[in-house]
Short mmCIF file of C-alpha atoms in Angstrom, two decimals:
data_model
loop_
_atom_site.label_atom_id
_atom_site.label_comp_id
_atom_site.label_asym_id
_atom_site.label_seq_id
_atom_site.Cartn_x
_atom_site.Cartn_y
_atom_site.Cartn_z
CA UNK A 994 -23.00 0.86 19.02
CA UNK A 995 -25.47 3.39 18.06
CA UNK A 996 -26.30 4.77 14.92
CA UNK A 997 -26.30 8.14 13.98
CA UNK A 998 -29.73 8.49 12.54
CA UNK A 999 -32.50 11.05 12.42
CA UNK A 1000 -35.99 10.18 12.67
CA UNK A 1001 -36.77 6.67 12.88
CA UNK A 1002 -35.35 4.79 9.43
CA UNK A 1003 -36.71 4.41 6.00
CA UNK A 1004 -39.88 5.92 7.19
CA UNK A 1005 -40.85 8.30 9.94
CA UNK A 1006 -43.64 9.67 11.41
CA UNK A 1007 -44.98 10.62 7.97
CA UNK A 1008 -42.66 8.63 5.94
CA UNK A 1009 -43.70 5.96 3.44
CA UNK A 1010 -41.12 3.13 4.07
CA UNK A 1011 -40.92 0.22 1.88
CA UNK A 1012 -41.51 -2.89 3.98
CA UNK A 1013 -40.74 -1.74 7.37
CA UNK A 1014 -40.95 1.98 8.88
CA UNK A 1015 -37.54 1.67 10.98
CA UNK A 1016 -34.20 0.13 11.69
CA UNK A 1017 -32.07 0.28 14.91
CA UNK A 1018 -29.01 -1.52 16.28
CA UNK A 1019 -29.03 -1.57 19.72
CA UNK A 1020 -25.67 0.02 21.88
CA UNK A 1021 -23.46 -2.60 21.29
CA UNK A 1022 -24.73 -3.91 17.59
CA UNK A 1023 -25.33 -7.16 18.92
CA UNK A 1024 -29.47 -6.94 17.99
CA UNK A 1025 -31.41 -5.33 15.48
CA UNK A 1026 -34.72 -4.08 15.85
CA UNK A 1027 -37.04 -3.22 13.05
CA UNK A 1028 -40.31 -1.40 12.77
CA UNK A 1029 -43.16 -2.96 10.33
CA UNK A 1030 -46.74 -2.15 9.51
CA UNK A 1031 -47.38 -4.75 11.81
CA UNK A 1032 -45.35 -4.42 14.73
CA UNK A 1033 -41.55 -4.73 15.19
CA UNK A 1034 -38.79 -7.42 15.14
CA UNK A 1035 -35.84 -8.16 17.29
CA UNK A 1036 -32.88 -9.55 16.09
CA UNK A 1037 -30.09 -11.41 17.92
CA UNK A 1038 -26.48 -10.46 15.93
CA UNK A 1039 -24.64 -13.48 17.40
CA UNK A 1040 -23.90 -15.15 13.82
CA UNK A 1041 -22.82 -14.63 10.57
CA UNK A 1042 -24.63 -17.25 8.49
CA UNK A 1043 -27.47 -17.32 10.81
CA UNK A 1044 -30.04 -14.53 11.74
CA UNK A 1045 -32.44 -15.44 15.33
CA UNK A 1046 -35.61 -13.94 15.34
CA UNK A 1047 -35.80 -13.53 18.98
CA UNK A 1048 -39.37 -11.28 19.23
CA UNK A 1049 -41.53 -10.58 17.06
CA UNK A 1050 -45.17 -8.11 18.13
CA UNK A 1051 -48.02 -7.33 16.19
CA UNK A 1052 -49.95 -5.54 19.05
CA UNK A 1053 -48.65 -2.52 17.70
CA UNK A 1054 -48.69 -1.59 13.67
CA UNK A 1055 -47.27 0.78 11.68
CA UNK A 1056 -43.90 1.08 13.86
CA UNK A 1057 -41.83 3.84 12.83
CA UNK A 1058 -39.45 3.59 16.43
CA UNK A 1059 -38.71 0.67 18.05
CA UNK A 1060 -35.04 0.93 19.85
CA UNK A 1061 -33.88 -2.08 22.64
CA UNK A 1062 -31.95 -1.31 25.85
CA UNK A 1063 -28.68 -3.38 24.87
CA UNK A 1064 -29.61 -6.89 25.03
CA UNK A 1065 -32.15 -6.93 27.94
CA UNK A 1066 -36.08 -7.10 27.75
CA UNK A 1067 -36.98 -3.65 28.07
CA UNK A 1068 -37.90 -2.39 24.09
CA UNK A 1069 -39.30 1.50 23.14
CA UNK A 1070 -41.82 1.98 20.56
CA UNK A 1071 -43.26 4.70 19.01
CA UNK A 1072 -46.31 3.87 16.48
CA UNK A 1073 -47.75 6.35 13.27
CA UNK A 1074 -51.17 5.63 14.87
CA UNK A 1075 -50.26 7.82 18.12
CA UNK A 1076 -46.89 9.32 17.16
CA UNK A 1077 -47.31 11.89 20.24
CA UNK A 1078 -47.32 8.49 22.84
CA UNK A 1079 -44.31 6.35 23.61
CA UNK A 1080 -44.75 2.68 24.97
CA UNK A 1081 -42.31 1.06 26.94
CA UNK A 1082 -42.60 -3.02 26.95
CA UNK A 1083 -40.96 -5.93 28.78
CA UNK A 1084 -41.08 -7.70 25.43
CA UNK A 1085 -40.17 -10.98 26.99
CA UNK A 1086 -43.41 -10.75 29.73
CA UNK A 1087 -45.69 -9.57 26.99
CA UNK A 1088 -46.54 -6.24 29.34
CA UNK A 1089 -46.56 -2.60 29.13
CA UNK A 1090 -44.35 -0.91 31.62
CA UNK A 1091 -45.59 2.36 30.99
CA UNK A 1092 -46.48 5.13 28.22
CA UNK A 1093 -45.51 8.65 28.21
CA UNK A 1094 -47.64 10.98 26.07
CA UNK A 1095 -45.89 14.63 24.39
CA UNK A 1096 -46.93 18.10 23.10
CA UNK A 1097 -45.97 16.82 19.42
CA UNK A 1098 -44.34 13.83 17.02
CA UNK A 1099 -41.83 12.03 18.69
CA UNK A 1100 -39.20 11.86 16.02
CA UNK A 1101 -36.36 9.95 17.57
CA UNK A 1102 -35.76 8.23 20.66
CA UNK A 1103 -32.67 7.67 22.55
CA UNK A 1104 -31.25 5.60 25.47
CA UNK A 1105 -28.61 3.94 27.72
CA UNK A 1106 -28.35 2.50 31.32
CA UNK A 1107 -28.78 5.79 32.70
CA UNK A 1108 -30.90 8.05 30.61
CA UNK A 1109 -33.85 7.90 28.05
CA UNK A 1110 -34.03 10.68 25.75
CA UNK A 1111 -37.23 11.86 23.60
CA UNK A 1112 -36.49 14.57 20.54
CA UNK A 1113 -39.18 16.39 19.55
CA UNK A 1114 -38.77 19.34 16.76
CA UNK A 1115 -38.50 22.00 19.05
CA UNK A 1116 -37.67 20.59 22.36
CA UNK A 1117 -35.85 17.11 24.04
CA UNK A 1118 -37.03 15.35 27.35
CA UNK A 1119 -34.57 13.68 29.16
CA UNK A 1120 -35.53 10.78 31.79
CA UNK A 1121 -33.99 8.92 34.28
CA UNK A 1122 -34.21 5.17 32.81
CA UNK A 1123 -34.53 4.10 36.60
CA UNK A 1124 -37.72 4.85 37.75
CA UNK A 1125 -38.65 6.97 34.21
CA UNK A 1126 -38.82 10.30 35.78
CA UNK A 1127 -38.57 13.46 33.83
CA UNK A 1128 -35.41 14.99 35.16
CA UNK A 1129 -35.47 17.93 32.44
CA UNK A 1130 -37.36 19.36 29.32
CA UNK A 1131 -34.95 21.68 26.84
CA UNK A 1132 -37.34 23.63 25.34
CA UNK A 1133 -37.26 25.98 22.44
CA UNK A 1134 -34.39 23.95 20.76
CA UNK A 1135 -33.23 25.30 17.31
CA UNK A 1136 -35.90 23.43 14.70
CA UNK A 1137 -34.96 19.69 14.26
CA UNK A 1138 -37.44 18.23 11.50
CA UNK A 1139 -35.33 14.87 11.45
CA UNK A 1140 -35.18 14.53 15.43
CA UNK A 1141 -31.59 14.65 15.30
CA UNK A 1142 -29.46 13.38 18.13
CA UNK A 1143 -27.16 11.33 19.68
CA UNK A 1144 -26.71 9.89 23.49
CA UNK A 1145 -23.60 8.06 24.67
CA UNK A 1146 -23.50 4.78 25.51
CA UNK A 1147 -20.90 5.26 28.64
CA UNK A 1148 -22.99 5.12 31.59
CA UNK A 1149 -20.38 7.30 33.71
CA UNK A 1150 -20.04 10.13 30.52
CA UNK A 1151 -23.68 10.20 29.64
CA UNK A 1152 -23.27 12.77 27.18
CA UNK A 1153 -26.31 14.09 24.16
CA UNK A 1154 -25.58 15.77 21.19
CA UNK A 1155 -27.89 17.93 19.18
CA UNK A 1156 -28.04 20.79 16.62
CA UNK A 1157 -27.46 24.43 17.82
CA UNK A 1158 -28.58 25.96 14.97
CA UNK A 1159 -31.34 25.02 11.68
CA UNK A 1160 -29.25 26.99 9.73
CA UNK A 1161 -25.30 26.01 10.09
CA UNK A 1162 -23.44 22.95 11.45
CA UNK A 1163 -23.77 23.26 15.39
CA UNK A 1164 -23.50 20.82 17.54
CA UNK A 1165 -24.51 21.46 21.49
CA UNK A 1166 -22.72 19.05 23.83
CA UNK A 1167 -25.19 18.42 27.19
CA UNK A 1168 -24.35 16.72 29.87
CA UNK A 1169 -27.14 14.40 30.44
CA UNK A 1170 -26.04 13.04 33.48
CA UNK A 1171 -25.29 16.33 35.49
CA UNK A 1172 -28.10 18.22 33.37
CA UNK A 1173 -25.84 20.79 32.14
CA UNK A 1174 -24.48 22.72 28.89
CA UNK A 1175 -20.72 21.23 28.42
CA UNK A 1176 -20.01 23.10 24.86
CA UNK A 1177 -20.96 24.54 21.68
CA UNK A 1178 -19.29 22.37 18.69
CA UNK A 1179 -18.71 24.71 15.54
CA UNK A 1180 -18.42 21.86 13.14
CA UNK A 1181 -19.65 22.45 9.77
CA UNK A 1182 -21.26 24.82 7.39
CA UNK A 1183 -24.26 23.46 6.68
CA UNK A 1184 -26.94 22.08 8.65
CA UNK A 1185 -26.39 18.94 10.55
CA UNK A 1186 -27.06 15.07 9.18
CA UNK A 1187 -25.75 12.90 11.14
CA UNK A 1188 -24.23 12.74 15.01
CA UNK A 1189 -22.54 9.54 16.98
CA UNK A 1190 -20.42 8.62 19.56
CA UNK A 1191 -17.61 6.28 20.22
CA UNK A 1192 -18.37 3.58 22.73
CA UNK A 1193 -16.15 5.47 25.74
CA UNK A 1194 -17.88 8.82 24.80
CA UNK A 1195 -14.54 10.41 24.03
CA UNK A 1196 -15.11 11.20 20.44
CA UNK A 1197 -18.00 12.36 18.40
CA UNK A 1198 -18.33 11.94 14.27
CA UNK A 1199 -20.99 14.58 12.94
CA UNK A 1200 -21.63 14.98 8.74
CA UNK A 1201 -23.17 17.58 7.20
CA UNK A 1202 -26.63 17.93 5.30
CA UNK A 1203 -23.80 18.05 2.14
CA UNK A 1204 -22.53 14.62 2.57
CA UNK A 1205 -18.51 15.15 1.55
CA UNK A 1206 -16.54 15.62 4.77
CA UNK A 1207 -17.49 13.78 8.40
CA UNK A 1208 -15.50 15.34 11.12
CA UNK A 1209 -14.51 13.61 14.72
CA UNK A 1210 -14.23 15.96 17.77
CA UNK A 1211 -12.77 14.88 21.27
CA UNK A 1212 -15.24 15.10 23.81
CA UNK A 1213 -15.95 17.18 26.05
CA UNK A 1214 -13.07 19.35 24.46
CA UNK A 1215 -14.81 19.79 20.90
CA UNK A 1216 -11.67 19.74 19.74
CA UNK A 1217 -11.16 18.68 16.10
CA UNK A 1218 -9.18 15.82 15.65
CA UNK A 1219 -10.02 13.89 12.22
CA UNK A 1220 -11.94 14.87 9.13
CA UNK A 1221 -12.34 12.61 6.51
CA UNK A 1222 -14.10 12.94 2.76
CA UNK A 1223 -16.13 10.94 1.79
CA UNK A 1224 -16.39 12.27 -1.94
CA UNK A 1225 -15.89 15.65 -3.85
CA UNK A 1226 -18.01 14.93 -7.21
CA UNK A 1227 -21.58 15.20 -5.35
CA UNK A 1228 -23.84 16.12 -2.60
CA UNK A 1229 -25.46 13.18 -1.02
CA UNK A 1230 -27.65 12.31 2.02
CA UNK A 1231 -25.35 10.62 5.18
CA UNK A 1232 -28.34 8.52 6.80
CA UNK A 1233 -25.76 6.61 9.39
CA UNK A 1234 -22.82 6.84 11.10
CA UNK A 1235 -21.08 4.19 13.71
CA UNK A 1236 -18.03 3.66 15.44
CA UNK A 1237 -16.55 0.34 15.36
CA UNK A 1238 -16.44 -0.95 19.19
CA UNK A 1239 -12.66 -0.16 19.78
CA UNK A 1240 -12.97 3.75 18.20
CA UNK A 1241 -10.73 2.77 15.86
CA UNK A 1242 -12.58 3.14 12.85
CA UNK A 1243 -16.25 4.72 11.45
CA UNK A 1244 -18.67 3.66 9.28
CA UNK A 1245 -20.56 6.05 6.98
CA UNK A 1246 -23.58 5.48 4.71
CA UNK A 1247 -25.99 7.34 2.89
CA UNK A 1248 -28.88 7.35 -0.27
CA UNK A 1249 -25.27 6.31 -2.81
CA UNK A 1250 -24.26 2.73 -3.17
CA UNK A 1251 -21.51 3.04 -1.12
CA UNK A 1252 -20.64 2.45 2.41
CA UNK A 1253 -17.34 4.25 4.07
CA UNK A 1254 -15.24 2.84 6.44
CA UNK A 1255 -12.77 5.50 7.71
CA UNK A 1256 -9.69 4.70 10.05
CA UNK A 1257 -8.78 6.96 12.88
CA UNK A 1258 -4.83 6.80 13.07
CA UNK A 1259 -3.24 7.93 16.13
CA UNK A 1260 -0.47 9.87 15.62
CA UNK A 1261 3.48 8.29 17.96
CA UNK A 1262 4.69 10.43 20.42
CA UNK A 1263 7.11 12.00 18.35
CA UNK A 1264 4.54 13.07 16.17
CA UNK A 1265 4.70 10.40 13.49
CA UNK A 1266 2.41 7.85 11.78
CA UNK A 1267 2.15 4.66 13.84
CA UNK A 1268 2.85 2.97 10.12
CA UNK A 1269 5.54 3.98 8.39
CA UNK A 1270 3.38 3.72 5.02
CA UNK A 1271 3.45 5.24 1.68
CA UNK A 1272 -0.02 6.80 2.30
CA UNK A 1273 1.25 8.14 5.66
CA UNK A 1274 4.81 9.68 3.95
CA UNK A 1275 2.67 11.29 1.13
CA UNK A 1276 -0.12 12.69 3.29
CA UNK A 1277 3.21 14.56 5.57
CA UNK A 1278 3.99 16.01 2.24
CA UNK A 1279 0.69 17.43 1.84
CA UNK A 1280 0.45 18.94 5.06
CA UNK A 1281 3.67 19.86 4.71
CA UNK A 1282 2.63 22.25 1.03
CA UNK A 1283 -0.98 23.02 2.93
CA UNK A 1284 0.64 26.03 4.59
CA UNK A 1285 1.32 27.60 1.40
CA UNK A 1286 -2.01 26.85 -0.85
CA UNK A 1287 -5.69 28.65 -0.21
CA UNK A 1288 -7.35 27.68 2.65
CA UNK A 1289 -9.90 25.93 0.25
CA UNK A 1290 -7.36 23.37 -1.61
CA UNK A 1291 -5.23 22.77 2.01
CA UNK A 1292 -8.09 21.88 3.33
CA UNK A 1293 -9.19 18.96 0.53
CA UNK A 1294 -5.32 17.70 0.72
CA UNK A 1295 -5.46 17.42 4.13
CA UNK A 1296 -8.45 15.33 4.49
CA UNK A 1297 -7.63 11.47 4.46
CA UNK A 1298 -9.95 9.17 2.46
CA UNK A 1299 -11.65 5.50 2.94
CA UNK A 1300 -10.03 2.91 4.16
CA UNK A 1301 -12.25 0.47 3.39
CA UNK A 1302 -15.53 0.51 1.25
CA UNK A 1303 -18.15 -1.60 0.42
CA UNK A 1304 -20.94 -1.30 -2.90
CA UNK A 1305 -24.51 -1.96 -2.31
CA UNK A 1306 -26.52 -3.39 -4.80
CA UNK A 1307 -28.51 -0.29 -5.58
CA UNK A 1308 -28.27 3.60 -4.76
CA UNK A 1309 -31.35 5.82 -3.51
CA UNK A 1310 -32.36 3.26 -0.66
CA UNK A 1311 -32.04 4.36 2.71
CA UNK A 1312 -30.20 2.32 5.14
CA UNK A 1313 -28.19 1.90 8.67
CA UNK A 1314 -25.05 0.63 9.19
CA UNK A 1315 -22.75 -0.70 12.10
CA UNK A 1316 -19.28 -1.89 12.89
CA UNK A 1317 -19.27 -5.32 15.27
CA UNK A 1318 -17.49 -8.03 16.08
CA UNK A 1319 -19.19 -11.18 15.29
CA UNK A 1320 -17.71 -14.82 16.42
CA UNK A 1321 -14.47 -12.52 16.97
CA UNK A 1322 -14.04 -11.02 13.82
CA UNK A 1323 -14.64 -7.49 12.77
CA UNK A 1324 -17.88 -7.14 10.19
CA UNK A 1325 -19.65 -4.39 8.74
CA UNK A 1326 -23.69 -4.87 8.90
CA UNK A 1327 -25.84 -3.01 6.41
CA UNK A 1328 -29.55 -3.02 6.87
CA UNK A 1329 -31.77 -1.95 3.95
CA UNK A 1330 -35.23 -0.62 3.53
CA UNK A 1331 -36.09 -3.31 0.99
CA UNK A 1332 -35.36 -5.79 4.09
CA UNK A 1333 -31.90 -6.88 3.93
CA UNK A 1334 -29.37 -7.44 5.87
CA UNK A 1335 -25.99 -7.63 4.20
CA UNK A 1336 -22.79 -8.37 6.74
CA UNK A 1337 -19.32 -7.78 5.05
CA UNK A 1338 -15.87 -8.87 6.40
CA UNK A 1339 -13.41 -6.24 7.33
CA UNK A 1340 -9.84 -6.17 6.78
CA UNK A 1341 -8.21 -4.22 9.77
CA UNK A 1342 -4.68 -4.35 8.47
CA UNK A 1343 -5.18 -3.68 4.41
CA UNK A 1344 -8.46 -2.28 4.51
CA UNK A 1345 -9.65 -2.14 0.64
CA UNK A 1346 -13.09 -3.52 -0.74
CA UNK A 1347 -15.14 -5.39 1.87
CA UNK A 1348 -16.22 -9.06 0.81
CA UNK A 1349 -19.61 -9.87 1.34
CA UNK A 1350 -19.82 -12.85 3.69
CA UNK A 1351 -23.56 -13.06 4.33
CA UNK A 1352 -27.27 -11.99 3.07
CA UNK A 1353 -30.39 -12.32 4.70
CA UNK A 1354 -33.94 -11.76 4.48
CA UNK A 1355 -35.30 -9.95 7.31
CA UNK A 1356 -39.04 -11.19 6.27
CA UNK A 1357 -38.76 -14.95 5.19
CA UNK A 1358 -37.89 -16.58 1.89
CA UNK A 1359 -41.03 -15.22 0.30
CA UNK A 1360 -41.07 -11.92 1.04
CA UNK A 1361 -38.33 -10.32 -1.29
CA UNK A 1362 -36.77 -11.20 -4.72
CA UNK A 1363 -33.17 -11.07 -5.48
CA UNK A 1364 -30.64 -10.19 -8.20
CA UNK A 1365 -27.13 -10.78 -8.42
CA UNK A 1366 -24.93 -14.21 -8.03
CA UNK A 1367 -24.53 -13.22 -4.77
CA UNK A 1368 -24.49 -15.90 -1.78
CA UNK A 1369 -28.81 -15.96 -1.08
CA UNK A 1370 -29.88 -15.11 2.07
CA UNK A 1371 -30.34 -17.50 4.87
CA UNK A 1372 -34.55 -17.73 6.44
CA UNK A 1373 -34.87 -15.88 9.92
CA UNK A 1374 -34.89 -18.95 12.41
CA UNK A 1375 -36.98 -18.90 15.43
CA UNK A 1376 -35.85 -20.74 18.38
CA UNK A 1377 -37.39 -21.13 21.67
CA UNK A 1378 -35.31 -20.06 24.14
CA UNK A 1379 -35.60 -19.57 27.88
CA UNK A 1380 -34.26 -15.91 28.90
CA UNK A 1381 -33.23 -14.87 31.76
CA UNK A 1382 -35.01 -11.40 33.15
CA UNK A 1383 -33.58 -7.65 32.45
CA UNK A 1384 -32.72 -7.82 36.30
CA UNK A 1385 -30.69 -10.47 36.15
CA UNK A 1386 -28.34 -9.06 33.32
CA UNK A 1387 -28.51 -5.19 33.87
CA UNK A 1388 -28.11 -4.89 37.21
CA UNK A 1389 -25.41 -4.89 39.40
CA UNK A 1390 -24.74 -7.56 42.32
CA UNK A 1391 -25.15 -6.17 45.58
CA UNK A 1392 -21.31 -7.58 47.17
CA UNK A 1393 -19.19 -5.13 45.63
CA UNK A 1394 -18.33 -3.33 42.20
CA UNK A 1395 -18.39 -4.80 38.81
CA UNK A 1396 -14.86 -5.10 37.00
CA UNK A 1397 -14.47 -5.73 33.49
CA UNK A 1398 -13.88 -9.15 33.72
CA UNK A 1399 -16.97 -10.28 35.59
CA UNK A 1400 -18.30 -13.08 33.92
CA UNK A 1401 -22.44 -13.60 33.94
CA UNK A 1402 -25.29 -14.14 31.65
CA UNK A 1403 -25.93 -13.11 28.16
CA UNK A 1404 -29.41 -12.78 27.41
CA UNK A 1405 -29.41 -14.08 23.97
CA UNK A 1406 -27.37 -17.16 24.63
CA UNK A 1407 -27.97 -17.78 28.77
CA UNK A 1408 -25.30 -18.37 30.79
CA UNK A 1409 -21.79 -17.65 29.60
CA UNK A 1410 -19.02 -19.52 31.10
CA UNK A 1411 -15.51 -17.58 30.79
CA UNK A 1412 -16.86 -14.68 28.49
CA UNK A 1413 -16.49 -11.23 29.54
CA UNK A 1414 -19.27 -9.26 30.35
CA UNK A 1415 -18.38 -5.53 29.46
CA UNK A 1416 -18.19 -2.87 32.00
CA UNK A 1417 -20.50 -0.87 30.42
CA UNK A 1418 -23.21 -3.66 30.55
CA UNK A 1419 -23.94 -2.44 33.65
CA UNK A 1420 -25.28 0.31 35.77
CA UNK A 1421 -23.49 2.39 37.63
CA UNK A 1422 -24.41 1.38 40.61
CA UNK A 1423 -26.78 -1.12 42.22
CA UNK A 1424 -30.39 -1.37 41.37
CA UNK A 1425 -32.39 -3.32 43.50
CA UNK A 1426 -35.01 -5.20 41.26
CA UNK A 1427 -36.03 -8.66 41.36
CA UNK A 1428 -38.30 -10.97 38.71
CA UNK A 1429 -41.71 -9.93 39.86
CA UNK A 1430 -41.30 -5.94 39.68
CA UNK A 1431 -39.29 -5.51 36.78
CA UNK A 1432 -37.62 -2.78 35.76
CA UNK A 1433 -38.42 0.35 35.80
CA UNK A 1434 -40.19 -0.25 38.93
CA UNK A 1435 -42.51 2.56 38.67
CA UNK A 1436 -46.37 3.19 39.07
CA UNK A 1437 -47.24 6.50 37.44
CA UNK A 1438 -45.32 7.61 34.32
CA UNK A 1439 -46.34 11.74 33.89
CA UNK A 1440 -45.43 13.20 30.42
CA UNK A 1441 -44.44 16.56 29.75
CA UNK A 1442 -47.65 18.12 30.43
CA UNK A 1443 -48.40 16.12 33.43
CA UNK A 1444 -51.41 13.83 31.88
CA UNK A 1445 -49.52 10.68 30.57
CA UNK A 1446 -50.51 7.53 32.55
CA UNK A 1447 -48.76 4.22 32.75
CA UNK A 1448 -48.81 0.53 33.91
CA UNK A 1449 -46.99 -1.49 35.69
CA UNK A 1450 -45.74 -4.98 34.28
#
């Protein structure tokens, strides 16, 4: 799933992160990808007790973007030594595919099977992911200091998300498929923090530069349908929000020690909790009294608190979370500036306080000291592995359409007998690439002012 983050992790373009400048899941949490003064790291997310250090570079330093295309080769990267230029690599080749150059700081880039999207403060560029060519430049967007945004996963809804206004909680819906304004999302009163979807692009979480109430709109409606609190005693900074991979629930973190994890109930069709629960009777009573209280105090009663939570170690560090499920069990994973990665168990019935299964160092036994009695982090392993290419796992066969139970390869584990490949693994429709012209098969790559130049792997 993808994170709702602004600008590139712990650091930024002019940030001063602790040991690494950046920290991304990729669409479907099943990689991680960090940034570090002397390249970037990739991650597989296949275990719990064990962490594969699939790729690591250090052709490029001082990283503060690096985000992966699902799990295939193709990896973005944005460096504080030309922070106007974005490189595209085939990580696994060792080759540039191309690099586009812009007007100013790229502060966040975005991407799925379809699109690739570059925020800038005052304008986005949105290209096809195909053959990388600029299909449109929104210029003059309201100012966007964090690079703000969010792009669907769904390769058929290919929907972005970004602030309408610098001064109140706007959100514009854009089509980024049909290249077209869907809706204006009125969603909070403050300026905007956070943005993500859910994995079928039907619902979008957005939080507030205040930090106490993350609201979920149906999309492309921008109708609201859940708001949640995530505390009423301070203002704090959301730095992440995810979806879990059924929609079901959503994560929230931020610079406090605690992690949110919110669940969406649907409501039966006679207009009833699903679960005939305490919680559920006593929240119909407040509803119920809402009507007759000030807008102000209805509005805290009727706002539904965490289901589950989990406490970091320490407060003030900026971090990313997800929701995945890993060997077939929901997990909350937690990636810190001070380069950990801490992956809690989550109860989907009872909810409560999240037990830490695993810790690990994302730079080697050396590299950080711990405190606490708990479980120590396992070292990053390195295996050689034999991968199959980016064609052979993103695009589609040529004999017919792709159906949710197609079975194929998995890049981080080769082939995969019996295991469902999801449907939105895959394009939307056939891309004819083969292992000597990978993909994007392009020769020129032309920024947004016409002058960027790029290679061919």
């Amino acid at each position: 799933m993808e994170t709702g983050e602004g600008a590139g992790g712990p650091g930024g373009p002019d940030g001063q992160g602790i040991r690494f400048g950046c920290a991304s899941f990729n669409q479907d949490s099943t990689s991680l990808a960090l940034g570090t003064k002397n390249g970037y790291k990739l991650f597989s997310l296949t275990m719990v007790d064990k962490l594969d250090c699939i790729h690591e570079s250090a052709e490029t330093p001082d990283v503060y973007i690096v985000e992966r295309l699902f799990s295939s080769s193709l990896v973005v990267v944005v460096s504080t030594a030309t922070p106007q230029r974005m490189n595209i690599y085939h990580f696994k080749k060792g080759t540039e595919i191309c690099n586009y150059s812009y007007p100013s700081n790229i502060l966040s880039v975005k991407l799925n099977r379809q699109r690739l999207v570059v925020c800038l403060e005052e304008s986005i560029y949105i290209h096809n992911i195909k053959d990388m060519k600029l299909l449109k430049t929104l210029l003059n967007t309201p100012s966007n200091p964090s690079g703000l945004c969010a792009l669907s996963i769904n390769h058929s809804n290919s929907y972005l998300t970004y602030p309408g206004s610098a001064t109140i909680g706007e959100i514009i819906v854009y089509d980024a498929n049909n290249l077209s304004t869907v809706t204006m999302i009125p969603a909070h009163d403050s300026p905007l923090a956070a943005l993500t979807f859910n994995a079928s692009a039907t619902k979008l979480a957005s939080a507030s530069e205040r930090g106490t109430v993350i609201r979920v709109f149906s999309i492309p409606e921008g109708q609201r349908l859940f708001e949640f609190r995530r505390g009423m005693k301070r203002y704090v900074s959301i730095s992440s929000l995810s979806f879990s991979p059924d929609g079901q629930f959503l994560c929230a973190s931020s610079n406090t020690e605690t992690v949110h994890i919110f669940k969406l109930e649907q409501m039966g069709p006679s207009g009833e909790d699903d679960a005939a629960t305490w919680s559920a009777y006593m929240g119909k009573m407040f509803s119920a009294a809402s009507s007759y209280l000030p807008a102000q105090v209805s509005g805290m009663m009727s706002q539904d608190r965490a289901f589950a939570t989990v406490h970091l170690l320490s407060s003030g560090q900026r971090n990313v979370c997800t929701l995945a499920m890993i060997q077939k069990l929901p997990r909350l994973l937690v990636a810190t500036d001070d380069g950990q990665l801490f992956i809690y168990n989550v109860d989907p019935q009872d909810g409560g306080e999240c037990m830490l299964a695993h810790k690990h160092r994302l730079f080697g036994v050396d590299d950080d000291q711990f405190e606490g009695t708990e479980s120590e982090g396992s070292e990053v392993t390195r295996p050689a592995q034999a991968y199959p290419s980016y064609a052979a796992t993103a695009a589609l066969p040529a004999s017919g359409p792709v159906t949710a139970t197609l079975t194929g390869y998995c890049e981080d584990g080769g082939a995969v007998k019996g295991e469902v490949i999801p449907e939105h693994e895959f394009a939307a429709g056939p891309v004819c690439l083969d292992d000597e012209n990978e993909f994007p098969p392009i020769n020129w790559c032309r920024d947004g002012t016409g002058g960027g130049r790029g290679r061919r792997s």
